[in-house]
Amino acid sequence: MKLKSELKDALTSLLGDYGVLAIPTVPGPPPKLNQDSTTLEDFRAKAFSLLAVAGLSVFCQIFVPLGLHNGLPVSVSLIARHGAYYFLLNLVQAFYQTLKEQAAVVWESGL
């Protein structure tokens, strides 16, 4: 419980009422079908560390699909303060097309 409280306090201090934290939704490309168990477990642990931020802090999180890069789906997660569901949804609605366009620009540049 102490960890949850500390995480919530830290994110509240960082984001305030109108801040948004952008993080990767997952740590990288999805594992291959016949991936060895050690690599698969490593991927799961890294994915959980990204996916658990909002759940542990009781903040809002939304996954924003940005398209395909090298044939694989790409998305970003946006996190906002507890109870800011409408704020976060309105933000994504307002900036979704720009986010997709900027992702395409980055991919085309080879980064």
mmCIF file of N, CA, C and O in Angstrom:
data_model
loop_
_atom_site.group_PDB
_atom_site.id
_atom_site.type_symbol
_atom_site.label_atom_id
_atom_site.label_comp_id
_atom_site.label_asym_id
_atom_site.label_seq_id
_atom_site.Cartn_x
_atom_site.Cartn_y
_atom_site.Cartn_z
ATOM 1 N N MET A 1 0.814 -1.193 0.000
ATOM 2 C CA MET A 1 0.000 0.000 0.000
ATOM 3 C C MET A 1 0.860 1.260 0.000
ATOM 4 O O MET A 1 0.477 2.247 -0.588
ATOM 5 N N LYS A 2 2.015 1.213 0.637
ATOM 6 C CA LYS A 2 2.889 2.379 0.688
ATOM 7 C C LYS A 2 3.389 2.731 -0.711
ATOM 8 O O LYS A 2 3.428 3.905 -1.085
ATOM 9 N N LEU A 3 3.740 1.723 -1.505
ATOM 10 C CA LEU A 3 4.207 1.952 -2.868
ATOM 11 C C LEU A 3 3.119 2.623 -3.702
ATOM 12 O O LEU A 3 3.389 3.575 -4.442
ATOM 13 N N LYS A 4 1.879 2.147 -3.587
ATOM 14 C CA LYS A 4 0.773 2.740 -4.335
ATOM 15 C C LYS A 4 0.586 4.203 -3.952
ATOM 16 O O LYS A 4 0.412 5.070 -4.807
ATOM 17 N N SER A 5 0.653 4.487 -2.672
ATOM 18 C CA SER A 5 0.484 5.854 -2.189
ATOM 19 C C SER A 5 1.613 6.757 -2.675
ATOM 20 O O SER A 5 1.372 7.895 -3.109
ATOM 21 N N GLU A 6 2.833 6.257 -2.624
ATOM 22 C CA GLU A 6 3.979 7.041 -3.081
ATOM 23 C C GLU A 6 3.904 7.300 -4.589
ATOM 24 O O GLU A 6 4.236 8.401 -5.046
ATOM 25 N N LEU A 7 3.489 6.298 -5.361
ATOM 26 C CA LEU A 7 3.365 6.468 -6.805
ATOM 27 C C LEU A 7 2.289 7.495 -7.125
ATOM 28 O O LEU A 7 2.494 8.387 -7.960
ATOM 29 N N LYS A 8 1.153 7.390 -6.463
ATOM 30 C CA LYS A 8 0.067 8.344 -6.696
ATOM 31 C C LYS A 8 0.511 9.761 -6.341
ATOM 32 O O LYS A 8 0.260 10.702 -7.090
ATOM 33 N N ASP A 9 1.182 9.931 -5.213
ATOM 34 C CA ASP A 9 1.668 11.250 -4.803
ATOM 35 C C ASP A 9 2.676 11.807 -5.809
ATOM 36 O O ASP A 9 2.634 12.991 -6.163
ATOM 37 N N ALA A 10 3.591 10.953 -6.287
ATOM 38 C CA ALA A 10 4.610 11.398 -7.239
ATOM 39 C C ALA A 10 3.975 11.818 -8.563
ATOM 40 O O ALA A 10 4.335 12.862 -9.127
ATOM 41 N N LEU A 11 3.037 11.026 -9.061
ATOM 42 C CA LEU A 11 2.376 11.371 -10.320
ATOM 43 C C LEU A 11 1.497 12.611 -10.172
ATOM 44 O O LEU A 11 1.424 13.437 -11.085
ATOM 45 N N THR A 12 0.845 12.755 -9.036
ATOM 46 C CA THR A 12 0.026 13.938 -8.786
ATOM 47 C C THR A 12 0.902 15.189 -8.790
ATOM 48 O O THR A 12 0.559 16.210 -9.391
ATOM 49 N N SER A 13 2.043 15.096 -8.153
ATOM 50 C CA SER A 13 2.988 16.218 -8.128
ATOM 51 C C SER A 13 3.519 16.521 -9.523
ATOM 52 O O SER A 13 3.656 17.686 -9.910
ATOM 53 N N LEU A 14 3.814 15.498 -10.290
ATOM 54 C CA LEU A 14 4.365 15.658 -11.633
ATOM 55 C C LEU A 14 3.344 16.223 -12.614
ATOM 56 O O LEU A 14 3.633 17.155 -13.364
ATOM 57 N N LEU A 15 2.127 15.683 -12.607
ATOM 58 C CA LEU A 15 1.141 16.004 -13.636
ATOM 59 C C LEU A 15 0.173 17.121 -13.260
ATOM 60 O O LEU A 15 -0.370 17.779 -14.156
ATOM 61 N N GLY A 16 -0.091 17.293 -11.982
ATOM 62 C CA GLY A 16 -1.072 18.296 -11.586
ATOM 63 C C GLY A 16 -2.435 17.976 -12.182
ATOM 64 O O GLY A 16 -2.773 16.826 -12.435
ATOM 65 N N ASP A 17 -3.229 19.021 -12.429
ATOM 66 C CA ASP A 17 -4.587 18.813 -12.944
ATOM 67 C C ASP A 17 -4.634 18.573 -14.448
ATOM 68 O O ASP A 17 -5.536 17.897 -14.934
ATOM 69 N N TYR A 18 -3.683 19.142 -15.205
ATOM 70 C CA TYR A 18 -3.798 19.079 -16.660
ATOM 71 C C TYR A 18 -2.572 18.499 -17.360
ATOM 72 O O TYR A 18 -2.443 18.615 -18.576
ATOM 73 N N GLY A 19 -1.708 17.856 -16.621
ATOM 74 C CA GLY A 19 -0.556 17.216 -17.226
ATOM 75 C C GLY A 19 -0.900 15.834 -17.734
ATOM 76 O O GLY A 19 -1.843 15.192 -17.261
ATOM 77 N N VAL A 20 -0.154 15.376 -18.711
ATOM 78 C CA VAL A 20 -0.351 14.047 -19.282
ATOM 79 C C VAL A 20 1.012 13.387 -19.427
ATOM 80 O O VAL A 20 1.958 14.002 -19.922
ATOM 81 N N LEU A 21 1.101 12.153 -18.987
ATOM 82 C CA LEU A 21 2.314 11.370 -19.130
ATOM 83 C C LEU A 21 2.154 10.464 -20.344
ATOM 84 O O LEU A 21 1.164 9.729 -20.446
ATOM 85 N N ALA A 22 3.088 10.536 -21.275
ATOM 86 C CA ALA A 22 3.072 9.676 -22.465
ATOM 87 C C ALA A 22 4.165 8.628 -22.305
ATOM 88 O O ALA A 22 5.325 8.960 -22.078
ATOM 89 N N ILE A 23 3.767 7.359 -22.385
ATOM 90 C CA ILE A 23 4.712 6.254 -22.275
ATOM 91 C C ILE A 23 4.391 5.221 -23.356
ATOM 92 O O ILE A 23 3.278 5.191 -23.874
ATOM 93 N N PRO A 24 5.353 4.369 -23.682
ATOM 94 C CA PRO A 24 5.035 3.286 -24.622
ATOM 95 C C PRO A 24 3.962 2.374 -24.015
ATOM 96 O O PRO A 24 3.906 2.194 -22.798
ATOM 97 N N THR A 25 3.116 1.827 -24.843
ATOM 98 C CA THR A 25 2.107 0.896 -24.345
ATOM 99 C C THR A 25 2.742 -0.440 -23.984
ATOM 100 O O THR A 25 2.398 -1.046 -22.970
ATOM 101 N N VAL A 26 3.668 -0.892 -24.792
ATOM 102 C CA VAL A 26 4.416 -2.129 -24.537
ATOM 103 C C VAL A 26 5.896 -1.864 -24.806
ATOM 104 O O VAL A 26 6.234 -0.894 -25.478
ATOM 105 N N PRO A 27 6.785 -2.717 -24.305
ATOM 106 C CA PRO A 27 8.215 -2.435 -24.395
ATOM 107 C C PRO A 27 8.856 -2.648 -25.772
ATOM 108 O O PRO A 27 10.018 -2.316 -25.959
ATOM 109 N N GLY A 28 8.135 -3.175 -26.712
ATOM 110 C CA GLY A 28 8.712 -3.416 -28.028
ATOM 111 C C GLY A 28 7.794 -4.273 -28.868
ATOM 112 O O GLY A 28 6.625 -4.458 -28.541
ATOM 113 N N PRO A 29 8.323 -4.816 -29.949
ATOM 114 C CA PRO A 29 7.515 -5.680 -30.816
ATOM 115 C C PRO A 29 6.985 -6.883 -30.044
ATOM 116 O O PRO A 29 7.617 -7.330 -29.078
ATOM 117 N N PRO A 30 5.845 -7.415 -30.462
ATOM 118 C CA PRO A 30 5.307 -8.588 -29.772
ATOM 119 C C PRO A 30 6.251 -9.780 -29.908
ATOM 120 O O PRO A 30 6.973 -9.899 -30.900
ATOM 121 N N PRO A 31 6.250 -10.649 -28.906
ATOM 122 C CA PRO A 31 7.114 -11.835 -28.981
ATOM 123 C C PRO A 31 6.698 -12.749 -30.139
ATOM 124 O O PRO A 31 5.546 -12.759 -30.556
ATOM 125 N N LYS A 32 7.656 -13.496 -30.641
ATOM 126 C CA LYS A 32 7.379 -14.470 -31.701
ATOM 127 C C LYS A 32 6.557 -15.622 -31.127
ATOM 128 O O LYS A 32 6.558 -15.869 -29.917
ATOM 129 N N LEU A 33 5.878 -16.353 -31.989
ATOM 130 C CA LEU A 33 5.025 -17.455 -31.548
ATOM 131 C C LEU A 33 5.780 -18.510 -30.738
ATOM 132 O O LEU A 33 5.284 -18.992 -29.732
ATOM 133 N N ASN A 34 6.947 -18.878 -31.170
ATOM 134 C CA ASN A 34 7.700 -19.933 -30.492
ATOM 135 C C ASN A 34 8.873 -19.366 -29.689
ATOM 136 O O ASN A 34 9.922 -19.990 -29.595
ATOM 137 N N GLN A 35 8.658 -18.216 -29.086
ATOM 138 C CA GLN A 35 9.708 -17.554 -28.311
ATOM 139 C C GLN A 35 10.074 -18.406 -27.092
ATOM 140 O O GLN A 35 9.212 -19.027 -26.490
ATOM 141 N N ASP A 36 11.369 -18.414 -26.736
ATOM 142 C CA ASP A 36 11.773 -19.184 -25.561
ATOM 143 C C ASP A 36 11.178 -18.533 -24.307
ATOM 144 O O ASP A 36 10.898 -17.338 -24.271
ATOM 145 N N SER A 37 10.971 -19.331 -23.281
ATOM 146 C CA SER A 37 10.244 -18.878 -22.097
ATOM 147 C C SER A 37 10.959 -17.751 -21.348
ATOM 148 O O SER A 37 10.307 -16.879 -20.779
ATOM 149 N N THR A 38 12.276 -17.735 -21.353
ATOM 150 C CA THR A 38 13.016 -16.681 -20.656
ATOM 151 C C THR A 38 12.776 -15.325 -21.316
ATOM 152 O O THR A 38 12.497 -14.333 -20.641
ATOM 153 N N THR A 39 12.851 -15.286 -22.630
ATOM 154 C CA THR A 39 12.621 -14.047 -23.369
ATOM 155 C C THR A 39 11.175 -13.602 -23.223
ATOM 156 O O THR A 39 10.891 -12.419 -23.043
ATOM 157 N N LEU A 40 10.254 -14.562 -23.270
ATOM 158 C CA LEU A 40 8.839 -14.252 -23.119
ATOM 159 C C LEU A 40 8.550 -13.684 -21.730
ATOM 160 O O LEU A 40 7.829 -12.699 -21.589
ATOM 161 N N GLU A 41 9.130 -14.274 -20.709
ATOM 162 C CA GLU A 41 8.923 -13.785 -19.348
ATOM 163 C C GLU A 41 9.511 -12.390 -19.172
ATOM 164 O O GLU A 41 8.914 -11.537 -18.505
ATOM 165 N N ASP A 42 10.650 -12.121 -19.787
ATOM 166 C CA ASP A 42 11.258 -10.797 -19.742
ATOM 167 C C ASP A 42 10.337 -9.767 -20.393
ATOM 168 O O ASP A 42 10.130 -8.677 -19.851
ATOM 169 N N PHE A 43 9.761 -10.104 -21.550
ATOM 170 C CA PHE A 43 8.829 -9.212 -22.230
ATOM 171 C C PHE A 43 7.611 -8.943 -21.346
ATOM 172 O O PHE A 43 7.181 -7.798 -21.212
ATOM 173 N N ARG A 44 7.061 -9.976 -20.753
ATOM 174 C CA ARG A 44 5.878 -9.820 -19.888
ATOM 175 C C ARG A 44 6.176 -8.919 -18.695
ATOM 176 O O ARG A 44 5.359 -8.075 -18.327
ATOM 177 N N ALA A 45 7.323 -9.092 -18.086
ATOM 178 C CA ALA A 45 7.694 -8.271 -16.925
ATOM 179 C C ALA A 45 7.826 -6.803 -17.331
ATOM 180 O O ALA A 45 7.342 -5.907 -16.622
ATOM 181 N N LYS A 46 8.465 -6.548 -18.460
ATOM 182 C CA LYS A 46 8.613 -5.175 -18.934
ATOM 183 C C LYS A 46 7.252 -4.582 -19.310
ATOM 184 O O LYS A 46 6.972 -3.413 -19.016
ATOM 185 N N ALA A 47 6.410 -5.378 -19.971
ATOM 186 C CA ALA A 47 5.080 -4.903 -20.355
ATOM 187 C C ALA A 47 4.252 -4.578 -19.112
ATOM 188 O O ALA A 47 3.582 -3.542 -19.061
ATOM 189 N N PHE A 48 4.314 -5.443 -18.123
ATOM 190 C CA PHE A 48 3.546 -5.206 -16.904
ATOM 191 C C PHE A 48 3.988 -3.918 -16.216
ATOM 192 O O PHE A 48 3.166 -3.167 -15.704
ATOM 193 N N SER A 49 5.291 -3.637 -16.237
ATOM 194 C CA SER A 49 5.774 -2.416 -15.584
ATOM 195 C C SER A 49 5.203 -1.171 -16.261
ATOM 196 O O SER A 49 4.976 -0.156 -15.606
ATOM 197 N N LEU A 50 4.953 -1.225 -17.563
ATOM 198 C CA LEU A 50 4.338 -0.103 -18.269
ATOM 199 C C LEU A 50 2.829 -0.059 -18.064
ATOM 200 O O LEU A 50 2.235 1.000 -17.886
ATOM 201 N N LEU A 51 2.201 -1.233 -18.093
ATOM 202 C CA LEU A 51 0.748 -1.303 -18.003
ATOM 203 C C LEU A 51 0.221 -1.079 -16.587
ATOM 204 O O LEU A 51 -0.942 -0.742 -16.400
ATOM 205 N N ALA A 52 1.065 -1.242 -15.591
ATOM 206 C CA ALA A 52 0.620 -1.158 -14.199
ATOM 207 C C ALA A 52 0.658 0.250 -13.621
ATOM 208 O O ALA A 52 0.111 0.482 -12.545
ATOM 209 N N VAL A 53 1.262 1.193 -14.307
ATOM 210 C CA VAL A 53 1.404 2.548 -13.764
ATOM 211 C C VAL A 53 0.050 3.131 -13.384
ATOM 212 O O VAL A 53 -0.151 3.603 -12.261
ATOM 213 N N ALA A 54 -0.882 3.124 -14.308
ATOM 214 C CA ALA A 54 -2.197 3.712 -14.036
ATOM 215 C C ALA A 54 -2.968 2.913 -12.989
ATOM 216 O O ALA A 54 -3.595 3.492 -12.102
ATOM 217 N N GLY A 55 -2.908 1.611 -13.088
ATOM 218 C CA GLY A 55 -3.640 0.786 -12.126
ATOM 219 C C GLY A 55 -3.149 0.961 -10.706
ATOM 220 O O GLY A 55 -3.944 1.044 -9.764
ATOM 221 N N LEU A 56 -1.849 1.031 -10.535
ATOM 222 C CA LEU A 56 -1.284 1.198 -9.195
ATOM 223 C C LEU A 56 -1.512 2.596 -8.633
ATOM 224 O O LEU A 56 -1.661 2.770 -7.434
ATOM 225 N N SER A 57 -1.536 3.576 -9.499
ATOM 226 C CA SER A 57 -1.680 4.962 -9.042
ATOM 227 C C SER A 57 -3.127 5.434 -9.037
ATOM 228 O O SER A 57 -3.410 6.530 -8.572
ATOM 229 N N VAL A 58 -4.035 4.636 -9.576
ATOM 230 C CA VAL A 58 -5.454 4.966 -9.721
ATOM 231 C C VAL A 58 -5.636 6.163 -10.666
ATOM 232 O O VAL A 58 -6.552 6.945 -10.524
ATOM 233 N N PHE A 59 -4.721 6.312 -11.624
ATOM 234 C CA PHE A 59 -4.827 7.355 -12.624
ATOM 235 C C PHE A 59 -5.540 6.788 -13.847
ATOM 236 O O PHE A 59 -5.739 5.586 -13.972
ATOM 237 N N CYS A 60 -5.928 7.664 -14.769
ATOM 238 C CA CYS A 60 -6.577 7.263 -16.018
ATOM 239 C C CYS A 60 -5.512 6.943 -17.055
ATOM 240 O O CYS A 60 -4.489 7.617 -17.128
ATOM 241 N N GLN A 61 -5.776 5.932 -17.864
ATOM 242 C CA GLN A 61 -4.852 5.587 -18.940
ATOM 243 C C GLN A 61 -5.655 5.234 -20.177
ATOM 244 O O GLN A 61 -6.679 4.555 -20.102
ATOM 245 N N ILE A 62 -5.161 5.724 -21.312
ATOM 246 C CA ILE A 62 -5.788 5.390 -22.581
ATOM 247 C C ILE A 62 -4.693 4.965 -23.549
ATOM 248 O O ILE A 62 -3.592 5.517 -23.539
ATOM 249 N N PHE A 63 -4.968 3.948 -24.342
ATOM 250 C CA PHE A 63 -4.028 3.444 -25.338
ATOM 251 C C PHE A 63 -4.426 4.026 -26.685
ATOM 252 O O PHE A 63 -5.558 3.878 -27.115
ATOM 253 N N VAL A 64 -3.486 4.688 -27.345
ATOM 254 C CA VAL A 64 -3.777 5.368 -28.606
ATOM 255 C C VAL A 64 -3.045 4.651 -29.739
ATOM 256 O O VAL A 64 -1.821 4.710 -29.829
ATOM 257 N N PRO A 65 -3.784 3.958 -30.614
ATOM 258 C CA PRO A 65 -3.141 3.295 -31.748
ATOM 259 C C PRO A 65 -2.649 4.329 -32.750
ATOM 260 O O PRO A 65 -3.366 5.260 -33.095
ATOM 261 N N LEU A 66 -1.407 4.166 -33.190
ATOM 262 C CA LEU A 66 -0.818 5.129 -34.117
ATOM 263 C C LEU A 66 -0.640 4.575 -35.524
ATOM 264 O O LEU A 66 -0.266 5.312 -36.425
ATOM 265 N N GLY A 67 -0.866 3.297 -35.695
ATOM 266 C CA GLY A 67 -0.721 2.701 -37.019
ATOM 267 C C GLY A 67 0.251 1.543 -36.999
ATOM 268 O O GLY A 67 0.551 0.976 -35.950
ATOM 269 N N LEU A 68 0.747 1.205 -38.180
ATOM 270 C CA LEU A 68 1.690 0.104 -38.329
ATOM 271 C C LEU A 68 3.064 0.641 -38.716
ATOM 272 O O LEU A 68 3.173 1.544 -39.541
ATOM 273 N N HIS A 69 4.086 0.069 -38.110
ATOM 274 C CA HIS A 69 5.467 0.385 -38.471
ATOM 275 C C HIS A 69 6.179 -0.939 -38.707
ATOM 276 O O HIS A 69 6.183 -1.812 -37.836
ATOM 277 N N ASN A 70 6.729 -1.097 -39.884
ATOM 278 C CA ASN A 70 7.349 -2.372 -40.280
ATOM 279 C C ASN A 70 6.378 -3.543 -40.106
ATOM 280 O O ASN A 70 6.763 -4.622 -39.687
ATOM 281 N N GLY A 71 5.112 -3.278 -40.387
ATOM 282 C CA GLY A 71 4.090 -4.316 -40.322
ATOM 283 C C GLY A 71 3.607 -4.663 -38.921
ATOM 284 O O GLY A 71 2.828 -5.591 -38.748
ATOM 285 N N LEU A 72 4.047 -3.918 -37.919
ATOM 286 C CA LEU A 72 3.652 -4.197 -36.529
ATOM 287 C C LEU A 72 2.862 -3.018 -35.963
ATOM 288 O O LEU A 72 3.175 -1.856 -36.244
ATOM 289 N N PRO A 73 1.843 -3.297 -35.146
ATOM 290 C CA PRO A 73 1.054 -2.209 -34.563
ATOM 291 C C PRO A 73 1.869 -1.417 -33.544
ATOM 292 O O PRO A 73 2.678 -1.968 -32.807
ATOM 293 N N VAL A 74 1.643 -0.119 -33.540
ATOM 294 C CA VAL A 74 2.324 0.779 -32.608
ATOM 295 C C VAL A 74 1.269 1.624 -31.897
ATOM 296 O O VAL A 74 0.315 2.099 -32.526
ATOM 297 N N SER A 75 1.446 1.794 -30.598
ATOM 298 C CA SER A 75 0.550 2.660 -29.843
ATOM 299 C C SER A 75 1.328 3.349 -28.732
ATOM 300 O O SER A 75 2.444 2.959 -28.390
ATOM 301 N N VAL A 76 0.716 4.377 -28.205
ATOM 302 C CA VAL A 76 1.281 5.103 -27.075
ATOM 303 C C VAL A 76 0.198 5.139 -25.991
ATOM 304 O O VAL A 76 -0.989 5.141 -26.295
ATOM 305 N N SER A 77 0.628 5.141 -24.743
ATOM 306 C CA SER A 77 -0.302 5.256 -23.623
ATOM 307 C C SER A 77 -0.214 6.659 -23.052
ATOM 308 O O SER A 77 0.880 7.192 -22.862
ATOM 309 N N LEU A 78 -1.361 7.244 -22.791
ATOM 310 C CA LEU A 78 -1.424 8.547 -22.151
ATOM 311 C C LEU A 78 -2.069 8.373 -20.783
ATOM 312 O O LEU A 78 -3.098 7.708 -20.647
ATOM 313 N N ILE A 79 -1.464 8.978 -19.775
ATOM 314 C CA ILE A 79 -1.921 8.836 -18.392
ATOM 315 C C ILE A 79 -2.198 10.219 -17.833
ATOM 316 O O ILE A 79 -1.389 11.140 -18.005
ATOM 317 N N ALA A 80 -3.346 10.376 -17.162
ATOM 318 C CA ALA A 80 -3.724 11.643 -16.530
ATOM 319 C C ALA A 80 -4.261 11.347 -15.127
ATOM 320 O O ALA A 80 -4.524 10.194 -14.774
ATOM 321 N N ARG A 81 -4.436 12.399 -14.360
ATOM 322 C CA ARG A 81 -4.833 12.263 -12.953
ATOM 323 C C ARG A 81 -6.121 11.448 -12.776
ATOM 324 O O ARG A 81 -6.920 11.314 -13.701
ATOM 325 N N HIS A 82 -6.308 10.976 -11.586
ATOM 326 C CA HIS A 82 -7.506 10.220 -11.217
ATOM 327 C C HIS A 82 -8.759 11.049 -11.517
ATOM 328 O O HIS A 82 -8.836 12.222 -11.186
ATOM 329 N N GLY A 83 -9.716 10.436 -12.190
ATOM 330 C CA GLY A 83 -10.980 11.104 -12.485
ATOM 331 C C GLY A 83 -10.979 11.952 -13.744
ATOM 332 O O GLY A 83 -11.996 12.540 -14.089
ATOM 333 N N ALA A 84 -9.864 12.033 -14.448
ATOM 334 C CA ALA A 84 -9.755 12.912 -15.626
ATOM 335 C C ALA A 84 -10.096 12.170 -16.920
ATOM 336 O O ALA A 84 -9.527 12.459 -17.968
ATOM 337 N N TYR A 85 -11.039 11.274 -16.864
ATOM 338 C CA TYR A 85 -11.380 10.469 -18.036
ATOM 339 C C TYR A 85 -11.807 11.333 -19.224
ATOM 340 O O TYR A 85 -11.332 11.162 -20.338
ATOM 341 N N TYR A 86 -12.727 12.263 -18.999
ATOM 342 C CA TYR A 86 -13.216 13.100 -20.092
ATOM 343 C C TYR A 86 -12.120 14.010 -20.622
ATOM 344 O O TYR A 86 -12.012 14.229 -21.828
ATOM 345 N N PHE A 87 -11.303 14.538 -19.743
ATOM 346 C CA PHE A 87 -10.175 15.367 -20.166
ATOM 347 C C PHE A 87 -9.270 14.571 -21.102
ATOM 348 O O PHE A 87 -8.892 15.039 -22.173
ATOM 349 N N LEU A 88 -8.937 13.348 -20.703
ATOM 350 C CA LEU A 88 -8.038 12.519 -21.495
ATOM 351 C C LEU A 88 -8.668 12.131 -22.831
ATOM 352 O O LEU A 88 -8.022 12.195 -23.878
ATOM 353 N N LEU A 89 -9.932 11.751 -22.815
ATOM 354 C CA LEU A 89 -10.618 11.396 -24.064
ATOM 355 C C LEU A 89 -10.725 12.596 -25.007
ATOM 356 O O LEU A 89 -10.514 12.467 -26.220
ATOM 357 N N ASN A 90 -11.048 13.770 -24.465
ATOM 358 C CA ASN A 90 -11.123 14.977 -25.297
ATOM 359 C C ASN A 90 -9.759 15.337 -25.871
ATOM 360 O O ASN A 90 -9.657 15.767 -27.020
ATOM 361 N N LEU A 91 -8.719 15.172 -25.078
ATOM 362 C CA LEU A 91 -7.367 15.454 -25.542
ATOM 363 C C LEU A 91 -7.000 14.550 -26.722
ATOM 364 O O LEU A 91 -6.500 15.018 -27.744
ATOM 365 N N VAL A 92 -7.260 13.267 -26.579
ATOM 366 C CA VAL A 92 -6.949 12.327 -27.656
ATOM 367 C C VAL A 92 -7.771 12.649 -28.896
ATOM 368 O O VAL A 92 -7.248 12.641 -30.013
ATOM 369 N N GLN A 93 -9.026 12.944 -28.703
ATOM 370 C CA GLN A 93 -9.876 13.275 -29.851
ATOM 371 C C GLN A 93 -9.340 14.505 -30.584
ATOM 372 O O GLN A 93 -9.307 14.542 -31.812
ATOM 373 N N ALA A 94 -8.867 15.494 -29.846
ATOM 374 C CA ALA A 94 -8.372 16.724 -30.453
ATOM 375 C C ALA A 94 -7.038 16.519 -31.170
ATOM 376 O O ALA A 94 -6.781 17.155 -32.192
ATOM 377 N N PHE A 95 -6.189 15.636 -30.655
ATOM 378 C CA PHE A 95 -4.840 15.504 -31.188
ATOM 379 C C PHE A 95 -4.557 14.194 -31.911
ATOM 380 O O PHE A 95 -3.437 13.969 -32.357
ATOM 381 N N TYR A 96 -5.537 13.331 -32.058
ATOM 382 C CA TYR A 96 -5.302 12.007 -32.626
ATOM 383 C C TYR A 96 -4.671 12.065 -34.018
ATOM 384 O O TYR A 96 -3.667 11.407 -34.285
ATOM 385 N N GLN A 97 -5.242 12.851 -34.897
ATOM 386 C CA GLN A 97 -4.724 12.914 -36.269
ATOM 387 C C GLN A 97 -3.286 13.444 -36.285
ATOM 388 O O GLN A 97 -2.433 12.923 -36.998
ATOM 389 N N THR A 98 -3.009 14.433 -35.461
ATOM 390 C CA THR A 98 -1.653 14.990 -35.385
ATOM 391 C C THR A 98 -0.673 13.948 -34.848
ATOM 392 O O THR A 98 0.451 13.834 -35.356
ATOM 393 N N LEU A 99 -1.079 13.205 -33.834
ATOM 394 C CA LEU A 99 -0.215 12.147 -33.298
ATOM 395 C C LEU A 99 0.129 11.123 -34.375
ATOM 396 O O LEU A 99 1.286 10.726 -34.515
ATOM 397 N N LYS A 100 -0.866 10.693 -35.128
ATOM 398 C CA LYS A 100 -0.631 9.716 -36.191
ATOM 399 C C LYS A 100 0.297 10.285 -37.266
ATOM 400 O O LYS A 100 1.199 9.597 -37.738
ATOM 401 N N GLU A 101 0.083 11.537 -37.639
ATOM 402 C CA GLU A 101 0.923 12.163 -38.656
ATOM 403 C C GLU A 101 2.368 12.290 -38.179
ATOM 404 O O GLU A 101 3.305 12.027 -38.941
ATOM 405 N N GLN A 102 2.560 12.685 -36.933
ATOM 406 C CA GLN A 102 3.911 12.845 -36.405
ATOM 407 C C GLN A 102 4.616 11.487 -36.278
ATOM 408 O O GLN A 102 5.822 11.390 -36.523
ATOM 409 N N ALA A 103 3.883 10.460 -35.922
ATOM 410 C CA ALA A 103 4.467 9.118 -35.863
ATOM 411 C C ALA A 103 4.936 8.706 -37.259
ATOM 412 O O ALA A 103 6.040 8.173 -37.419
ATOM 413 N N ALA A 104 4.124 8.969 -38.272
ATOM 414 C CA ALA A 104 4.494 8.625 -39.652
ATOM 415 C C ALA A 104 5.741 9.386 -40.088
ATOM 416 O O ALA A 104 6.621 8.824 -40.756
ATOM 417 N N VAL A 105 5.853 10.652 -39.703
ATOM 418 C CA VAL A 105 7.034 11.455 -40.046
ATOM 419 C C VAL A 105 8.287 10.831 -39.429
ATOM 420 O O VAL A 105 9.321 10.701 -40.085
ATOM 421 N N VAL A 106 8.188 10.440 -38.174
ATOM 422 C CA VAL A 106 9.342 9.811 -37.483
ATOM 423 C C VAL A 106 9.717 8.513 -38.170
ATOM 424 O O VAL A 106 10.892 8.242 -38.434
ATOM 425 N N TRP A 107 8.734 7.681 -38.471
ATOM 426 C CA TRP A 107 9.016 6.394 -39.113
ATOM 427 C C TRP A 107 9.658 6.584 -40.475
ATOM 428 O O TRP A 107 10.569 5.866 -40.850
ATOM 429 N N GLU A 108 9.169 7.554 -41.244
ATOM 430 C CA GLU A 108 9.722 7.812 -42.582
ATOM 431 C C GLU A 108 11.147 8.338 -42.508
ATOM 432 O O GLU A 108 11.939 8.143 -43.426
ATOM 433 N N SER A 109 11.492 9.006 -41.407
ATOM 434 C CA SER A 109 12.841 9.549 -41.258
ATOM 435 C C SER A 109 13.850 8.475 -40.872
ATOM 436 O O SER A 109 15.050 8.726 -40.856
ATOM 437 N N GLY A 110 13.344 7.293 -40.534
ATOM 438 C CA GLY A 110 14.236 6.181 -40.193
ATOM 439 C C GLY A 110 14.634 6.115 -38.737
ATOM 440 O O GLY A 110 15.491 5.333 -38.354
ATOM 441 N N LEU A 111 14.034 6.929 -37.903
ATOM 442 C CA LEU A 111 14.363 6.882 -36.471
ATOM 443 C C LEU A 111 13.686 5.724 -35.782
ATOM 444 O O LEU A 111 12.721 5.209 -36.134
#
